[in-house]
């Protein structure tokens, strides 16, 4: 991720996958391929792939190999999400929460020394 942060510093213009130089795209692809190794991502992708194969079986009987997640055009939004997150890191806006999460008082009620690692 930090390699991508450093690469994005030099990129001018729109920071989406389609507009990035080839070398930077390769780094994004590597990050997405690493994400695919997470069990929950792999399971979801495998389920999606099996459904795609069932659909393709109606039209063709040829054997298909499951490509890496980064090579699926349908999941380009994942690449752009990675780029947006890296751009947030580069700009110093790092969060570990969903924007839609409700900020409750369950953690704020704890003494400050409990917040420290």
PDB file of C-alpha atoms in Angstrom:
ATOM      1  CA  UNK A   1       0.000   0.000   0.000  1.00  0.00           C
ATOM      2  CA  UNK A   2       2.815   2.403   0.843  1.00  0.00           C
ATOM      3  CA  UNK A   3       4.416   1.752  -2.539  1.00  0.00           C
ATOM      4  CA  UNK A   4       1.142   2.773  -4.157  1.00  0.00           C
ATOM      5  CA  UNK A   5       0.923   5.835  -1.897  1.00  0.00           C
ATOM      6  CA  UNK A   6       4.359   6.925  -3.153  1.00  0.00           C
ATOM      7  CA  UNK A   7       3.445   6.208  -6.776  1.00  0.00           C
ATOM      8  CA  UNK A   8       0.214   8.219  -6.561  1.00  0.00           C
ATOM      9  CA  UNK A   9       2.198  11.255  -5.404  1.00  0.00           C
ATOM     10  CA  UNK A  10       3.669  11.472  -8.891  1.00  0.00           C
ATOM     11  CA  UNK A  11       0.436  10.874 -10.804  1.00  0.00           C
ATOM     12  CA  UNK A  12      -1.256  13.947 -12.231  1.00  0.00           C
ATOM     13  CA  UNK A  13      -4.932  14.121 -13.079  1.00  0.00           C
ATOM     14  CA  UNK A  14      -7.766  11.783 -12.230  1.00  0.00           C
ATOM     15  CA  UNK A  15      -6.840   8.999  -9.862  1.00  0.00           C
ATOM     16  CA  UNK A  16      -8.948   6.133 -11.145  1.00  0.00           C
ATOM     17  CA  UNK A  17      -7.693   2.839 -12.526  1.00  0.00           C
ATOM     18  CA  UNK A  18      -8.368   3.674 -16.159  1.00  0.00           C
ATOM     19  CA  UNK A  19      -6.224   6.831 -16.055  1.00  0.00           C
ATOM     20  CA  UNK A  20      -3.210   5.434 -14.189  1.00  0.00           C
ATOM     21  CA  UNK A  21       0.126   4.608 -15.848  1.00  0.00           C
ATOM     22  CA  UNK A  22       0.823   0.945 -16.563  1.00  0.00           C
ATOM     23  CA  UNK A  23       3.302   0.509 -13.675  1.00  0.00           C
ATOM     24  CA  UNK A  24       0.861   1.939 -11.127  1.00  0.00           C
ATOM     25  CA  UNK A  25      -1.935  -0.271 -12.475  1.00  0.00           C
ATOM     26  CA  UNK A  26       0.312  -3.269 -11.893  1.00  0.00           C
ATOM     27  CA  UNK A  27       0.697  -2.318  -8.216  1.00  0.00           C
ATOM     28  CA  UNK A  28      -3.097  -1.947  -7.865  1.00  0.00           C
ATOM     29  CA  UNK A  29      -3.552  -5.380  -9.476  1.00  0.00           C
ATOM     30  CA  UNK A  30      -1.070  -6.904  -7.023  1.00  0.00           C
ATOM     31  CA  UNK A  31      -2.989  -5.416  -4.072  1.00  0.00           C
ATOM     32  CA  UNK A  32      -6.291  -6.762  -5.409  1.00  0.00           C
ATOM     33  CA  UNK A  33      -4.711 -10.199  -5.950  1.00  0.00           C
ATOM     34  CA  UNK A  34      -3.467 -10.142  -2.341  1.00  0.00           C
ATOM     35  CA  UNK A  35      -6.995  -9.240  -1.192  1.00  0.00           C
ATOM     36  CA  UNK A  36      -8.262 -12.312  -3.040  1.00  0.00           C
ATOM     37  CA  UNK A  37      -6.250 -14.480  -0.647  1.00  0.00           C
ATOM     38  CA  UNK A  38      -8.416 -13.362   2.276  1.00  0.00           C
ATOM     39  CA  UNK A  39     -10.808 -16.250   2.986  1.00  0.00           C
ATOM     40  CA  UNK A  40     -13.982 -14.156   2.906  1.00  0.00           C
ATOM     41  CA  UNK A  41     -13.015 -12.524  -0.421  1.00  0.00           C
ATOM     42  CA  UNK A  42     -11.976 -15.853  -1.925  1.00  0.00           C
ATOM     43  CA  UNK A  43     -15.255 -17.468  -0.863  1.00  0.00           C
ATOM     44  CA  UNK A  44     -17.344 -14.659  -2.357  1.00  0.00           C
ATOM     45  CA  UNK A  45     -15.337 -14.632  -5.560  1.00  0.00           C
ATOM     46  CA  UNK A  46     -15.579 -18.434  -5.862  1.00  0.00           C
ATOM     47  CA  UNK A  47     -19.356 -18.289  -5.461  1.00  0.00           C
ATOM     48  CA  UNK A  48     -19.588 -15.558  -8.088  1.00  0.00           C
ATOM     49  CA  UNK A  49     -17.302 -17.560 -10.412  1.00  0.00           C
ATOM     50  CA  UNK A  50     -19.452 -20.695 -10.068  1.00  0.00           C
ATOM     51  CA  UNK A  51     -22.559 -18.724 -10.988  1.00  0.00           C
ATOM     52  CA  UNK A  52     -20.760 -17.217 -13.983  1.00  0.00           C
ATOM     53  CA  UNK A  53     -19.746 -20.719 -15.103  1.00  0.00           C
ATOM     54  CA  UNK A  54     -23.350 -21.903 -14.846  1.00  0.00           C
ATOM     55  CA  UNK A  55     -24.460 -19.014 -17.037  1.00  0.00           C
ATOM     56  CA  UNK A  56     -21.689 -19.681 -19.552  1.00  0.00           C
ATOM     57  CA  UNK A  57     -22.610 -23.395 -19.643  1.00  0.00           C
ATOM     58  CA  UNK A  58     -25.856 -22.444 -21.389  1.00  0.00           C
ATOM     59  CA  UNK A  59     -23.859 -21.092 -24.311  1.00  0.00           C
ATOM     60  CA  UNK A  60     -20.625 -23.058 -24.337  1.00  0.00           C
ATOM     61  CA  UNK A  61     -19.207 -26.287 -22.995  1.00  0.00           C
ATOM     62  CA  UNK A  62     -15.559 -25.277 -22.972  1.00  0.00           C
ATOM     63  CA  UNK A  63     -13.557 -25.560 -19.767  1.00  0.00           C
ATOM     64  CA  UNK A  64     -12.842 -22.305 -17.960  1.00  0.00           C
ATOM     65  CA  UNK A  65     -10.046 -21.385 -15.575  1.00  0.00           C
ATOM     66  CA  UNK A  66     -10.793 -18.921 -12.783  1.00  0.00           C
ATOM     67  CA  UNK A  67      -8.656 -15.827 -13.441  1.00  0.00           C
ATOM     68  CA  UNK A  68      -7.247 -13.669 -10.638  1.00  0.00           C
ATOM     69  CA  UNK A  69      -9.727 -11.189  -9.196  1.00  0.00           C
ATOM     70  CA  UNK A  70      -7.739  -8.285 -10.647  1.00  0.00           C
ATOM     71  CA  UNK A  71      -8.424  -9.539 -14.193  1.00  0.00           C
ATOM     72  CA  UNK A  72     -12.215  -9.520 -13.871  1.00  0.00           C
ATOM     73  CA  UNK A  73     -13.650  -6.432 -15.582  1.00  0.00           C
ATOM     74  CA  UNK A  74     -16.796  -6.755 -13.468  1.00  0.00           C
ATOM     75  CA  UNK A  75     -14.782  -5.979 -10.335  1.00  0.00           C
ATOM     76  CA  UNK A  76     -12.949  -2.879 -11.526  1.00  0.00           C
ATOM     77  CA  UNK A  77     -14.746  -0.955  -8.766  1.00  0.00           C
ATOM     78  CA  UNK A  78     -12.577  -2.861  -6.261  1.00  0.00           C
ATOM     79  CA  UNK A  79      -9.488  -1.427  -7.934  1.00  0.00           C
ATOM     80  CA  UNK A  80     -10.917   2.078  -7.731  1.00  0.00           C
ATOM     81  CA  UNK A  81     -11.821   1.526  -4.055  1.00  0.00           C
ATOM     82  CA  UNK A  82      -8.203   0.521  -3.368  1.00  0.00           C
ATOM     83  CA  UNK A  83      -6.997   3.661  -5.161  1.00  0.00           C
ATOM     84  CA  UNK A  84      -9.415   5.856  -3.178  1.00  0.00           C
ATOM     85  CA  UNK A  85      -8.277   4.324   0.111  1.00  0.00           C
ATOM     86  CA  UNK A  86      -4.608   4.757  -0.762  1.00  0.00           C
ATOM     87  CA  UNK A  87      -5.307   8.348  -1.786  1.00  0.00           C
ATOM     88  CA  UNK A  88      -6.951   8.908   1.624  1.00  0.00           C
ATOM     89  CA  UNK A  89      -3.842   7.494   3.307  1.00  0.00           C
ATOM     90  CA  UNK A  90      -1.652   9.762   1.180  1.00  0.00           C
ATOM     91  CA  UNK A  91      -3.728  12.790   2.146  1.00  0.00           C
ATOM     92  CA  UNK A  92      -3.604  11.824   5.837  1.00  0.00           C
ATOM     93  CA  UNK A  93      -7.282  10.926   6.140  1.00  0.00           C
ATOM     94  CA  UNK A  94      -7.170   7.439   7.614  1.00  0.00           C
ATOM     95  CA  UNK A  95     -10.288   5.839   9.078  1.00  0.00           C
ATOM     96  CA  UNK A  96     -11.121   2.314  10.021  1.00  0.00           C
ATOM     97  CA  UNK A  97     -14.874   2.756  10.072  1.00  0.00           C
ATOM     98  CA  UNK A  98     -17.679   2.771   7.596  1.00  0.00           C
ATOM     99  CA  UNK A  99     -19.026   6.237   6.879  1.00  0.00           C
ATOM    100  CA  UNK A 100     -22.471   4.815   7.609  1.00  0.00           C
ATOM    101  CA  UNK A 101     -21.511   3.587  11.090  1.00  0.00           C
ATOM    102  CA  UNK A 102     -23.306   5.293  13.933  1.00  0.00           C
ATOM    103  CA  UNK A 103     -20.924   6.748  16.474  1.00  0.00           C
ATOM    104  CA  UNK A 104     -22.164   5.368  19.748  1.00  0.00           C
ATOM    105  CA  UNK A 105     -20.960   6.127  23.218  1.00  0.00           C
ATOM    106  CA  UNK A 106     -19.982   2.544  23.975  1.00  0.00           C
ATOM    107  CA  UNK A 107     -16.268   3.305  23.458  1.00  0.00           C
ATOM    108  CA  UNK A 108     -16.283   6.926  24.521  1.00  0.00           C
ATOM    109  CA  UNK A 109     -17.453   5.873  27.982  1.00  0.00           C
ATOM    110  CA  UNK A 110     -14.182   3.996  28.506  1.00  0.00           C
ATOM    111  CA  UNK A 111     -11.326   5.768  30.251  1.00  0.00           C
ATOM    112  CA  UNK A 112      -8.728   7.200  27.842  1.00  0.00           C
ATOM    113  CA  UNK A 113      -5.993   4.790  28.988  1.00  0.00           C
ATOM    114  CA  UNK A 114      -8.123   1.912  27.656  1.00  0.00           C
ATOM    115  CA  UNK A 115      -7.922   3.405  24.177  1.00  0.00           C
ATOM    116  CA  UNK A 116      -4.142   3.232  24.023  1.00  0.00           C
ATOM    117  CA  UNK A 117      -2.516   0.074  22.559  1.00  0.00           C
TER     118      UNK A 117
END
